[in-house]
């Protein structure tokens, strides 16, 4: 569901020689020229965020020679992107039944890419947006949210309650999702 994937010339893990703001500005402008809209969400995994926050180019733009570390909001602000998402979730690459200490490693679920996309605030199937979330209704319950309370269980000495939420996402326009790969 990604329209364009570009690569950086110098990995951002090289915090003194890389130019991540230049890479991000270039991508955001190419996104705007190609699609007619500016990206309104930037997503990068925590590991990539660590490189961005500590990068000399980013720190110089924000703080000059005073020093300091950038926040994720400041980075998004430099790009004029209103929303930033920084997932920190890791997945275990070990095969089923293996232990992490054995053969597995923890990897970022989103990889080492920066994603920029446009999500419209208007809901609908015919609205240009990268992804649209929508709630659906289970005919048994009549509403997207459902709470079921079950009779008292004398063995457990409790009432069981089940909560259900019905939501789906649909990719509407892959043109509105771009990524930069090999940043770290």
N, CA and C atoms as an extended XYZ file, in Angstrom:
552
Properties=species:S:1:pos:R:3:atomname:S:1:resname:S:1:resid:I:1 pbc="F F F"
N         0.810       -1.204        0.000 N   UNK     1
C         0.000        0.000        0.000 CA  UNK     1
C         0.849        1.263        0.000 C   UNK     1
N         2.148        1.140       -0.323 N   UNK     2
C         3.042        2.299       -0.393 CA  UNK     2
C         3.261        2.650       -1.856 C   UNK     2
N         3.033        3.917       -2.202 N   UNK     3
C         3.163        4.353       -3.593 CA  UNK     3
C         4.623        4.489       -4.011 C   UNK     3
N         5.413        5.183       -3.227 N   UNK     4
C         6.793        5.485       -3.584 CA  UNK     4
C         7.710        5.191       -2.411 C   UNK     4
N         8.803        4.502       -2.675 N   UNK     5
C         9.826        4.268       -1.661 CA  UNK     5
C        11.144        4.814       -2.205 C   UNK     5
N        11.741        5.739       -1.457 N   UNK     6
C        13.038        6.290       -1.847 CA  UNK     6
C        14.083        5.868       -0.824 C   UNK     6
N        15.328        6.075       -1.152 N   UNK     7
C        16.441        5.727       -0.264 CA  UNK     7
C        17.273        6.978       -0.001 C   UNK     7
N        17.928        7.002        1.141 N   UNK     8
C        18.774        8.139        1.480 CA  UNK     8
C        20.198        7.871        1.016 C   UNK     8
N        20.931        8.953        0.760 N   UNK     9
C        22.325        8.815        0.327 CA  UNK     9
C        23.218        8.412        1.490 C   UNK     9
N        22.983        8.992        2.668 N   UNK    10
C        23.775        8.685        3.856 CA  UNK    10
C        22.829        8.266        4.970 C   UNK    10
N        23.067        7.105        5.545 N   UNK    11
C        22.197        6.600        6.611 CA  UNK    11
C        22.149        7.587        7.770 C   UNK    11
N        20.980        7.753        8.344 N   UNK    12
C        20.785        8.711        9.431 CA  UNK    12
C        21.467        8.275       10.714 C   UNK    12
N        21.901        7.022       10.790 N   UNK    13
C        22.678        6.588       11.950 CA  UNK    13
C        24.029        7.306       11.981 C   UNK    13
N        24.457        7.879       10.856 N   UNK    14
C        25.628        8.752       10.792 CA  UNK    14
C        25.126       10.150       11.174 C   UNK    14
N        25.143       10.450       12.457 N   UNK    15
C        24.483       11.656       12.960 CA  UNK    15
C        25.208       12.953       12.633 C   UNK    15
N        26.454       12.886       12.168 N   UNK    16
C        27.153       14.107       11.803 CA  UNK    16
C        27.224       14.302       10.290 C   UNK    16
N        27.146       13.230        9.510 N   UNK    17
C        27.284       13.346        8.059 CA  UNK    17
C        25.983       13.265        7.286 C   UNK    17
N        24.909       12.834        7.915 N   UNK    18
C        23.646       12.688        7.189 CA  UNK    18
C        22.847       13.985        7.239 C   UNK    18
N        21.921       14.129        6.318 N   UNK    19
C        21.086       15.327        6.200 CA  UNK    19
C        19.611       14.910        6.178 C   UNK    19
N        19.083       14.429        7.301 N   UNK    20
C        17.713       13.916        7.292 CA  UNK    20
C        16.662       14.972        6.980 C   UNK    20
N        16.854       16.209        7.425 N   UNK    21
C        15.869       17.240        7.109 CA  UNK    21
C        15.797       17.477        5.602 C   UNK    21
N        16.936       17.481        4.943 N   UNK    22
C        16.935       17.623        3.486 CA  UNK    22
C        16.177       16.473        2.835 C   UNK    22
N        16.432       15.249        3.308 N   UNK    23
C        15.735       14.079        2.769 CA  UNK    23
C        14.221       14.201        2.989 C   UNK    23
N        13.817       14.615        4.193 N   UNK    24
C        12.397       14.719        4.523 CA  UNK    24
C        11.715       15.865        3.779 C   UNK    24
N        12.387       17.030        3.671 N   UNK    25
C        11.830       18.165        2.918 CA  UNK    25
C        11.618       17.766        1.454 C   UNK    25
N        12.615       17.099        0.885 N   UNK    26
C        12.527       16.672       -0.516 CA  UNK    26
C        11.344       15.741       -0.712 C   UNK    26
N        11.189       14.791        0.202 N   UNK    27
C        10.081       13.850        0.076 CA  UNK    27
C         8.732       14.541        0.245 C   UNK    27
N         8.616       15.414        1.231 N   UNK    28
C         7.346       16.100        1.472 CA  UNK    28
C         6.967       16.973        0.277 C   UNK    28
N         7.928       17.649       -0.314 N   UNK    29
C         7.636       18.499       -1.476 CA  UNK    29
C         7.280       17.658       -2.697 C   UNK    29
N         7.989       16.558       -2.913 N   UNK    30
C         7.654       15.659       -4.030 CA  UNK    30
C         6.256       15.070       -3.840 C   UNK    30
N         5.910       14.753       -2.619 N   UNK    31
C         4.578       14.250       -2.279 CA  UNK    31
C         3.524       15.288       -2.687 C   UNK    31
N         3.744       16.553       -2.286 N   UNK    32
C         2.788       17.621       -2.575 CA  UNK    32
C         2.650       17.846       -4.078 C   UNK    32
N         3.772       17.908       -4.783 N   UNK    33
C         3.739       18.154       -6.222 CA  UNK    33
C         3.053       17.005       -6.959 C   UNK    33
N         3.296       15.781       -6.522 N   UNK    34
C         2.741       14.611       -7.191 CA  UNK    34
C         1.252       14.405       -6.903 C   UNK    34
N         0.831       14.692       -5.671 N   UNK    35
C        -0.547       14.362       -5.277 CA  UNK    35
C        -1.468       15.575       -5.179 C   UNK    35
N        -0.904       16.758       -5.037 N   UNK    36
C        -1.734       17.949       -4.871 CA  UNK    36
C        -2.104       18.244       -3.431 C   UNK    36
N        -1.707       17.382       -2.507 N   UNK    37
C        -1.942       17.616       -1.076 CA  UNK    37
C        -0.629       17.414       -0.324 C   UNK    37
N        -0.537       18.080        0.815 N   UNK    38
C         0.648       17.909        1.656 CA  UNK    38
C         0.418       16.731        2.595 C   UNK    38
N         1.455       15.964        2.897 N   UNK    39
C         1.270       14.891        3.878 CA  UNK    39
C         0.891       15.501        5.226 C   UNK    39
N        -0.045       14.863        5.922 N   UNK    40
C        -0.453       15.397        7.226 CA  UNK    40
C        -0.112       14.460        8.372 C   UNK    40
N         0.548       13.352        8.079 N   UNK    41
C         1.007       12.430        9.118 CA  UNK    41
C         2.403       11.943        8.736 C   UNK    41
N         3.299       11.946        9.719 N   UNK    42
C         4.614       11.331        9.547 CA  UNK    42
C         4.736       10.237       10.602 C   UNK    42
N         5.250        9.100       10.196 N   UNK    43
C         5.419        7.966       11.101 CA  UNK    43
C         6.842        7.454       10.951 C   UNK    43
N         7.511        7.309       12.075 N   UNK    44
C         8.830        6.675       12.049 CA  UNK    44
C         9.005        5.902       13.347 C   UNK    44
N         9.628        4.715       13.265 N   UNK    45
C         9.831        3.899       14.462 CA  UNK    45
C        10.771        4.582       15.455 C   UNK    45
N        10.725        4.147       16.682 N   UNK    46
C        11.511        4.737       17.767 CA  UNK    46
C        13.006        4.771       17.446 C   UNK    46
N        13.540        3.707       16.862 N   UNK    47
C        14.971        3.681       16.542 CA  UNK    47
C        15.334        4.792       15.560 C   UNK    47
N        14.506        4.994       14.547 N   UNK    48
C        14.735        6.069       13.587 CA  UNK    48
C        14.593        7.415       14.294 C   UNK    48
N        13.613        7.528       15.187 N   UNK    49
C        13.423        8.755       15.955 CA  UNK    49
C        14.646        9.107       16.781 C   UNK    49
N        15.309        8.106       17.330 N   UNK    50
C        16.529        8.347       18.106 CA  UNK    50
C        17.594        9.000       17.232 C   UNK    50
N        17.747        8.508       16.009 N   UNK    51
C        18.726        9.098       15.096 CA  UNK    51
C        18.326       10.523       14.715 C   UNK    51
N        17.049       10.753       14.456 N   UNK    52
C        16.585       12.096       14.088 CA  UNK    52
C        16.784       13.093       15.225 C   UNK    52
N        16.387       12.702       16.435 N   UNK    53
C        16.475       13.611       17.576 CA  UNK    53
C        17.910       14.024       17.879 C   UNK    53
N        18.863       13.141       17.591 N   UNK    54
C        20.265       13.396       17.923 CA  UNK    54
C        21.085       13.893       16.740 C   UNK    54
N        20.483       14.016       15.569 N   UNK    55
C        21.211       14.396       14.366 CA  UNK    55
C        21.680       15.844       14.432 C   UNK    55
N        22.908       16.092       13.977 N   UNK    56
C        23.491       17.439       14.023 CA  UNK    56
C        22.697       18.450       13.200 C   UNK    56
N        22.222       18.067       12.018 N   UNK    57
C        21.466       19.004       11.192 CA  UNK    57
C        20.185       19.433       11.901 C   UNK    57
N        19.472       18.488       12.478 N   UNK    58
C        18.220       18.790       13.183 CA  UNK    58
C        18.513       19.677       14.392 C   UNK    58
N        19.509       19.315       15.158 N   UNK    59
C        19.844       20.084       16.368 CA  UNK    59
C        20.314       21.493       16.024 C   UNK    59
N        21.086       21.648       14.938 N   UNK    60
C        21.551       22.975       14.535 CA  UNK    60
C        20.388       23.868       14.124 C   UNK    60
N        19.445       23.326       13.386 N   UNK    61
C        18.288       24.115       12.955 CA  UNK    61
C        17.467       24.564       14.160 C   UNK    61
N        17.267       23.659       15.115 N   UNK    62
C        16.425       23.976       16.270 CA  UNK    62
C        17.129       24.796       17.349 C   UNK    62
N        18.386       24.483       17.622 N   UNK    63
C        19.043       25.055       18.800 CA  UNK    63
C        20.290       25.880       18.491 C   UNK    63
N        20.728       25.905       17.253 N   UNK    64
C        21.977       26.596       16.938 CA  UNK    64
C        23.132       25.909       17.648 C   UNK    64
N        23.975       26.677       18.299 N   UNK    65
C        25.120       26.087       19.002 CA  UNK    65
C        24.846       25.890       20.490 C   UNK    65
N        23.588       26.015       20.907 N   UNK    66
C        23.248       25.855       22.330 CA  UNK    66
C        23.163       24.389       22.756 C   UNK    66
N        22.979       23.493       21.822 N   UNK    67
C        22.833       22.083       22.154 CA  UNK    67
C        21.400       21.751       22.525 C   UNK    67
N        21.136       20.481       22.725 N   UNK    68
C        19.801       20.011       23.058 CA  UNK    68
C        19.380       18.901       22.118 C   UNK    68
N        18.320       18.227       22.484 N   UNK    69
C        17.788       17.155       21.656 CA  UNK    69
C        16.389       17.524       21.203 C   UNK    69
N        16.083       17.229       19.963 N   UNK    70
C        14.784       17.559       19.390 CA  UNK    70
C        13.710       16.625       19.927 C   UNK    70
N        12.496       17.125       19.979 N   UNK    71
C        11.339       16.275       20.290 CA  UNK    71
C        10.691       15.866       18.977 C   UNK    71
N         9.851       14.865       19.046 N   UNK    72
C         9.152       14.409       17.844 CA  UNK    72
C         8.207       15.490       17.313 C   UNK    72
N         7.621       16.272       18.210 N   UNK    73
C         6.740       17.364       17.785 CA  UNK    73
C         7.542       18.453       17.067 C   UNK    73
N         8.762       18.732       17.533 N   UNK    74
C         9.596       19.731       16.870 CA  UNK    74
C         9.994       19.267       15.474 C   UNK    74
N        10.288       17.988       15.333 N   UNK    75
C        10.657       17.451       14.019 CA  UNK    75
C         9.477       17.576       13.060 C   UNK    75
N         8.288       17.183       13.503 N   UNK    76
C         7.091       17.321       12.665 CA  UNK    76
C         6.826       18.795       12.364 C   UNK    76
N         7.063       19.672       13.354 N   UNK    77
C         6.870       21.099       13.155 CA  UNK    77
C         7.812       21.672       12.100 C   UNK    77
N         9.052       21.204       12.087 N   UNK    78
C        10.000       21.658       11.064 CA  UNK    78
C         9.509       21.310        9.672 C   UNK    78
N         8.807       20.205        9.547 N   UNK    79
C         8.296       19.752        8.256 CA  UNK    79
C         6.893       20.279        7.968 C   UNK    79
N         6.307       20.980        8.934 N   UNK    80
C         4.935       21.483        8.830 CA  UNK    80
C         3.941       20.337        8.616 C   UNK    80
N         4.164       19.264        9.346 N   UNK    81
C         3.258       18.114        9.327 CA  UNK    81
C         2.587       18.059       10.690 C   UNK    81
N         1.248       18.140       10.730 N   UNK    82
C         0.564       18.305       12.011 CA  UNK    82
C         0.593       17.096       12.951 C   UNK    82
N         0.774       15.901       12.432 N   UNK    83
C         0.689       14.733       13.319 CA  UNK    83
C         1.910       13.838       13.119 C   UNK    83
N         2.511       13.432       14.237 N   UNK    84
C         3.624       12.490       14.166 CA  UNK    84
C         3.284       11.267       15.004 C   UNK    84
N         3.595       10.106       14.465 N   UNK    85
C         3.381        8.830       15.153 CA  UNK    85
C         4.726        8.135       15.264 C   UNK    85
N         5.066        7.703       16.478 N   UNK    86
C         6.350        7.053       16.716 CA  UNK    86
C         6.101        5.710       17.412 C   UNK    86
N         5.863        4.649       16.648 N   UNK    87
C         5.632        3.349       17.276 CA  UNK    87
C         6.928        2.784       17.843 C   UNK    87
N         6.831        2.160       19.000 N   UNK    88
C         8.015        1.566       19.616 CA  UNK    88
C         7.877        0.053       19.748 C   UNK    88
N         6.863       -0.517       19.131 N   UNK    89
C         6.601       -1.947       19.273 CA  UNK    89
C         7.679       -2.774       18.561 C   UNK    89
N         8.083       -3.833       19.217 N   UNK    90
C         9.080       -4.755       18.674 CA  UNK    90
C         8.435       -6.117       18.485 C   UNK    90
N         8.918       -6.869       17.509 N   UNK    91
C         8.445       -8.225       17.284 CA  UNK    91
C         9.616       -9.177       17.435 C   UNK    91
N         9.318      -10.351       17.935 N   UNK    92
C        10.326      -11.383       18.130 CA  UNK    92
C        10.446      -12.188       16.847 C   UNK    92
N        11.650      -12.276       16.294 N   UNK    93
C        11.845      -12.987       15.032 CA  UNK    93
C        12.098      -14.480       15.223 C   UNK    93
N        12.103      -14.943       16.461 N   UNK    94
C        12.357      -16.366       16.717 CA  UNK    94
C        11.203      -17.198       16.192 C   UNK    94
N        11.507      -18.412       15.784 N   UNK    95
C        10.450      -19.303       15.334 CA  UNK    95
C         9.592      -19.716       16.533 C   UNK    95
N         8.427      -20.212       16.246 N   UNK    96
C         7.504      -20.583       17.309 CA  UNK    96
C         8.142      -21.612       18.234 C   UNK    96
N         8.043      -21.369       19.515 N   UNK    97
C         8.592      -22.288       20.505 CA  UNK    97
C        10.039      -21.991       20.883 C   UNK    97
N        10.747      -21.174       20.082 N   UNK    98
C        12.126      -20.826       20.407 CA  UNK    98
C        12.143      -19.680       21.409 C   UNK    98
N        13.214      -19.590       22.147 N   UNK    99
C        13.324      -18.502       23.117 CA  UNK    99
C        14.101      -17.344       22.500 C   UNK    99
N        13.878      -16.163       23.039 N   UNK   100
C        14.594      -14.993       22.541 CA  UNK   100
C        16.089      -15.152       22.771 C   UNK   100
N        16.465      -15.749       23.897 N   UNK   101
C        17.884      -15.943       24.197 CA  UNK   101
C        18.515      -16.951       23.250 C   UNK   101
N        17.693      -17.793       22.635 N   UNK   102
C        18.227      -18.807       21.727 CA  UNK   102
C        18.566      -18.223       20.366 C   UNK   102
N        17.585      -18.177       19.471 N   UNK   103
C        17.883      -17.756       18.103 CA  UNK   103
C        17.133      -16.503       17.671 C   UNK   103
N        16.297      -15.978       18.512 N   UNK   104
C        15.475      -14.846       18.094 CA  UNK   104
C        16.099      -13.498       18.359 C   UNK   104
N        15.594      -12.521       17.693 N   UNK   105
C        15.987      -11.135       17.897 CA  UNK   105
C        14.730      -10.284       17.894 C   UNK   105
N        14.821       -9.140       18.546 N   UNK   106
C        13.710       -8.205       18.537 CA  UNK   106
C        13.938       -7.194       17.412 C   UNK   106
N        12.908       -6.979       16.589 N   UNK   107
C        12.980       -6.041       15.472 CA  UNK   107
C        11.798       -5.096       15.531 C   UNK   107
N        12.007       -3.879       15.058 N   UNK   108
C        10.915       -2.910       15.002 CA  UNK   108
C         9.854       -3.418       14.029 C   UNK   108
N         8.608       -3.391       14.467 N   UNK   109
C         7.514       -3.890       13.632 CA  UNK   109
C         7.376       -3.076       12.344 C   UNK   109
N         7.717       -1.795       12.379 N   UNK   110
C         7.600       -0.925       11.205 CA  UNK   110
C         8.901       -0.864       10.420 C   UNK   110
N         9.906       -1.627       10.789 N   UNK   111
C        11.179       -1.603       10.087 CA  UNK   111
C        11.959       -0.336       10.379 C   UNK   111
N        12.784        0.068        9.433 N   UNK   112
C        13.596        1.287        9.587 CA  UNK   112
C        13.246        2.255        8.466 C   UNK   112
N        11.963        2.535        8.341 N   UNK   113
C        11.470        3.429        7.300 CA  UNK   113
C        10.759        4.612        7.929 C   UNK   113
N        10.729        5.704        7.189 N   UNK   114
C         9.904        6.856        7.537 CA  UNK   114
C         8.738        6.849        6.567 C   UNK   114
N         7.547        6.996        7.094 N   UNK   115
C         6.337        7.011        6.273 CA  UNK   115
C         5.707        8.392        6.351 C   UNK   115
N         5.290        8.904        5.213 N   UNK   116
C         4.485       10.125        5.154 CA  UNK   116
C         3.217        9.774        4.409 C   UNK   116
N         2.094       10.216        4.949 N   UNK   117
C         0.846        9.957        4.260 CA  UNK   117
C        -0.168       11.049        4.536 C   UNK   117
N        -1.229       11.008        3.740 N   UNK   118
C        -2.312       11.970        3.878 CA  UNK   118
C        -3.566       11.198        4.245 C   UNK   118
N        -4.173       11.600        5.352 N   UNK   119
C        -5.441       11.008        5.779 CA  UNK   119
C        -6.459       12.134        5.851 C   UNK   119
N        -7.526       12.009        5.090 N   UNK   120
C        -8.561       13.028        5.053 CA  UNK   120
C        -9.421       12.950        6.310 C   UNK   120
N        -9.830       14.121        6.788 N   UNK   121
C       -10.729       14.170        7.940 CA  UNK   121
C       -12.156       13.828        7.534 C   UNK   121
N       -12.441       13.857        6.256 N   UNK   122
C       -13.783       13.539        5.770 CA  UNK   122
C       -13.886       12.041        5.523 C   UNK   122
N       -14.896       11.442        6.058 N   UNK   123
C       -15.077       10.003        5.878 CA  UNK   123
C       -15.834        9.724        4.589 C   UNK   123
N       -15.541        8.610        3.976 N   UNK   124
C       -16.293        8.209        2.796 CA  UNK   124
C       -15.442        7.406        1.837 C   UNK   124
N       -16.125        6.565        1.052 N   UNK   125
C       -15.405        5.718        0.108 CA  UNK   125
C       -14.840        6.495       -1.067 C   UNK   125
N       -15.399        7.648       -1.369 N   UNK   126
C       -14.981        8.392       -2.551 CA  UNK   126
C       -14.110        9.595       -2.211 C   UNK   126
N       -13.625        9.653       -0.991 N   UNK   127
C       -12.768       10.748       -0.539 CA  UNK   127
C       -11.317       10.310       -0.709 C   UNK   127
N       -10.493       11.173       -1.325 N   UNK   128
C        -9.084       10.843       -1.498 CA  UNK   128
C        -8.382       10.847       -0.149 C   UNK   128
N        -7.921        9.695        0.262 N   UNK   129
C        -7.215        9.519        1.519 CA  UNK   129
C        -6.412        8.238        1.411 C   UNK   129
N        -5.359        8.119        2.230 N   UNK   130
C        -4.594        6.872        2.177 CA  UNK   130
C        -5.385        5.734        2.808 C   UNK   130
N        -5.867        5.943        3.994 N   UNK   131
C        -6.603        4.888        4.686 CA  UNK   131
C        -7.810        5.519        5.357 C   UNK   131
N        -8.877        4.767        5.430 N   UNK   132
C       -10.081        5.259        6.082 CA  UNK   132
C       -10.551        4.209        7.082 C   UNK   132
N       -10.717        4.619        8.316 N   UNK   133
C       -11.260        3.722        9.336 CA  UNK   133
C       -12.774        3.894        9.362 C   UNK   133
N       -13.473        2.826        9.519 N   UNK   134
C       -14.919        2.930        9.646 CA  UNK   134
C       -15.405        1.867       10.616 C   UNK   134
N       -16.473        2.186       11.287 N   UNK   135
C       -17.079        1.247       12.225 CA  UNK   135
C       -18.246        0.559       11.545 C   UNK   135
N       -18.422       -0.674       11.845 N   UNK   136
C       -19.560       -1.384       11.296 CA  UNK   136
C       -20.380       -1.953       12.431 C   UNK   136
N       -21.570       -2.328       12.116 N   UNK   137
C       -22.511       -2.752       13.131 CA  UNK   137
C       -22.787       -4.243       12.998 C   UNK   137
N       -22.621       -4.938       14.095 N   UNK   138
C       -22.993       -6.344       14.146 CA  UNK   138
C       -24.515       -6.402       14.234 C   UNK   138
N       -25.173       -7.116       13.341 N   UNK   139
C       -26.638       -7.158       13.367 CA  UNK   139
C       -27.212       -7.663       14.696 C   UNK   139
N       -26.434       -8.428       15.439 N   UNK   140
C       -26.931       -8.934       16.717 CA  UNK   140
C       -27.016       -7.837       17.772 C   UNK   140
N       -26.155       -6.819       17.643 N   UNK   141
C       -26.077       -5.812       18.693 CA  UNK   141
C       -26.646       -4.455       18.283 C   UNK   141
N       -26.608       -4.120       16.998 N   UNK   142
C       -27.195       -2.875       16.543 CA  UNK   142
C       -26.325       -1.643       16.691 C   UNK   142
N       -25.176       -1.751       17.323 N   UNK   143
C       -24.284       -0.606       17.493 CA  UNK   143
C       -22.839       -1.066       17.319 C   UNK   143
N       -21.921       -0.140       16.970 N   UNK   144
C       -20.521       -0.540       16.827 CA  UNK   144
C       -19.893       -1.011       18.139 C   UNK   144
N       -20.340       -0.454       19.251 N   UNK   145
C       -19.856       -0.878       20.561 CA  UNK   145
C       -20.896       -1.809       21.151 C   UNK   145
N       -20.469       -2.892       21.747 N   UNK   146
C       -21.426       -3.803       22.365 CA  UNK   146
C       -20.860       -4.327       23.685 C   UNK   146
N       -21.699       -4.317       24.694 N   UNK   147
C       -21.347       -4.875       25.996 CA  UNK   147
C       -22.369       -5.959       26.300 C   UNK   147
N       -21.882       -7.131       26.579 N   UNK   148
C       -22.762       -8.237       26.953 CA  UNK   148
C       -22.463       -8.632       28.389 C   UNK   148
N       -23.491       -8.743       29.181 N   UNK   149
C       -23.318       -9.193       30.554 CA  UNK   149
C       -23.959      -10.573       30.664 C   UNK   149
N       -23.179      -11.516       31.159 N   UNK   150
C       -23.645      -12.889       31.268 CA  UNK   150
C       -24.129      -13.158       32.695 C   UNK   150
N       -24.955      -14.176       32.861 N   UNK   151
C       -25.482      -14.475       34.199 CA  UNK   151
C       -24.373      -14.785       35.210 C   UNK   151
N       -24.714      -14.639       36.458 N   UNK   152
C       -23.788      -14.912       37.556 CA  UNK   152
C       -23.317      -16.350       37.485 C   UNK   152
N       -22.000      -16.556       37.620 N   UNK   153
C       -21.416      -17.893       37.606 CA  UNK   153
C       -21.052      -18.257       39.044 C   UNK   153
N       -21.797      -19.177       39.663 N   UNK   154
C       -21.533      -19.519       41.064 CA  UNK   154
C       -20.174      -20.203       41.280 C   UNK   154
N       -19.632      -20.850       40.255 N   UNK   155
C       -18.324      -21.498       40.406 CA  UNK   155
C       -17.204      -20.456       40.507 C   UNK   155
N       -17.286      -19.391       39.715 N   UNK   156
C       -16.269      -18.334       39.739 CA  UNK   156
C       -16.645      -17.201       40.677 C   UNK   156
N       -17.877      -17.211       41.136 N   UNK   157
C       -18.406      -16.150       41.988 CA  UNK   157
C       -18.270      -14.781       41.321 C   UNK   157
N       -18.639      -14.742       40.016 N   UNK   158
C       -18.523      -13.474       39.287 CA  UNK   158
C       -19.486      -13.440       38.107 C   UNK   158
N       -19.671      -12.231       37.607 N   UNK   159
C       -20.378      -12.023       36.348 CA  UNK   159
C       -19.325      -11.867       35.258 C   UNK   159
N       -19.547      -12.450       34.124 N   UNK   160
C       -18.661      -12.226       32.984 CA  UNK   160
C       -19.251      -11.135       32.110 C   UNK   160
N       -18.377      -10.278       31.633 N   UNK   161
C       -18.789       -9.205       30.743 CA  UNK   161
C       -17.900       -9.272       29.514 C   UNK   161
N       -18.497       -9.192       28.326 N   UNK   162
C       -17.755       -9.188       27.071 CA  UNK   162
C       -17.990       -7.857       26.381 C   UNK   162
N       -16.900       -7.202       26.011 N   UNK   163
C       -16.994       -5.941       25.277 CA  UNK   163
C       -16.537       -6.189       23.844 C   UNK   163
N       -17.270       -5.660       22.893 N   UNK   164
C       -16.941       -5.836       21.483 CA  UNK   164
C       -16.929       -4.488       20.789 C   UNK   164
N       -15.992       -4.327       19.889 N   UNK   165
C       -15.878       -3.096       19.116 CA  UNK   165
C       -15.597       -3.509       17.685 C   UNK   165
N       -16.343       -2.992       16.772 N   UNK   166
C       -16.223       -3.393       15.382 CA  UNK   166
C       -15.702       -2.228       14.561 C   UNK   166
N       -14.489       -2.369       14.034 N   UNK   167
C       -13.915       -1.331       13.191 CA  UNK   167
C       -13.075       -1.996       12.127 C   UNK   167
N       -12.970       -1.358       11.001 N   UNK   168
C       -12.162       -1.837        9.901 CA  UNK   168
C       -11.421       -0.664        9.295 C   UNK   168
N       -10.387       -0.951        8.538 N   UNK   169
C        -9.666        0.067        7.800 CA  UNK   169
C        -9.611       -0.361        6.350 C   UNK   169
N        -9.639        0.613        5.472 N   UNK   170
C        -9.557        0.331        4.046 CA  UNK   170
C        -8.561        1.290        3.416 C   UNK   170
N        -7.647        0.732        2.630 N   UNK   171
C        -6.731        1.556        1.853 CA  UNK   171
C        -7.531        2.102        0.679 C   UNK   171
N        -7.605        3.415        0.588 N   UNK   172
C        -8.396        4.033       -0.462 CA  UNK   172
C        -7.507        4.470       -1.616 C   UNK   172
N        -6.373        5.100       -1.309 N   UNK   173
C        -5.491        5.601       -2.358 CA  UNK   173
C        -4.040        5.349       -1.975 C   UNK   173
N        -3.406        4.399       -2.648 N   UNK   174
C        -2.004        4.114       -2.336 CA  UNK   174
C        -1.091        5.262       -2.748 C   UNK   174
N        -1.562        6.166       -3.626 N   UNK   175
C        -0.753        7.321       -4.023 CA  UNK   175
C        -0.434        8.226       -2.848 C   UNK   175
N        -1.203        8.141       -1.778 N   UNK   176
C        -1.067        9.061       -0.655 CA  UNK   176
C        -0.268        8.476        0.509 C   UNK   176
N         0.604        7.510        0.224 N   UNK   177
C         1.494        6.926        1.229 CA  UNK   177
C         2.871        6.737        0.604 C   UNK   177
N         3.835        7.479        1.121 N   UNK   178
C         5.209        7.404        0.626 CA  UNK   178
C         6.124        6.994        1.777 C   UNK   178
N         7.271        6.434        1.430 N   UNK   179
C         8.210        5.985        2.469 CA  UNK   179
C         9.646        6.268        2.045 C   UNK   179
N        10.486        6.463        3.045 N   UNK   180
C        11.937        6.539        2.844 CA  UNK   180
C        12.516        5.316        3.534 C   UNK   180
N        13.303        4.543        2.793 N   UNK   181
C        13.877        3.304        3.317 CA  UNK   181
C        15.370        3.493        3.562 C   UNK   181
N        15.942        2.546        4.272 N   UNK   182
C        17.385        2.508        4.533 CA  UNK   182
C        17.883        3.751        5.250 C   UNK   182
N        17.093        4.240        6.210 N   UNK   183
C        17.501        5.446        6.908 CA  UNK   183
C        18.451        5.161        8.060 C   UNK   183
N        18.524        3.912        8.512 N   UNK   184
C        19.385        3.589        9.639 CA  UNK   184
C        20.274        2.408        9.313 C   UNK   184
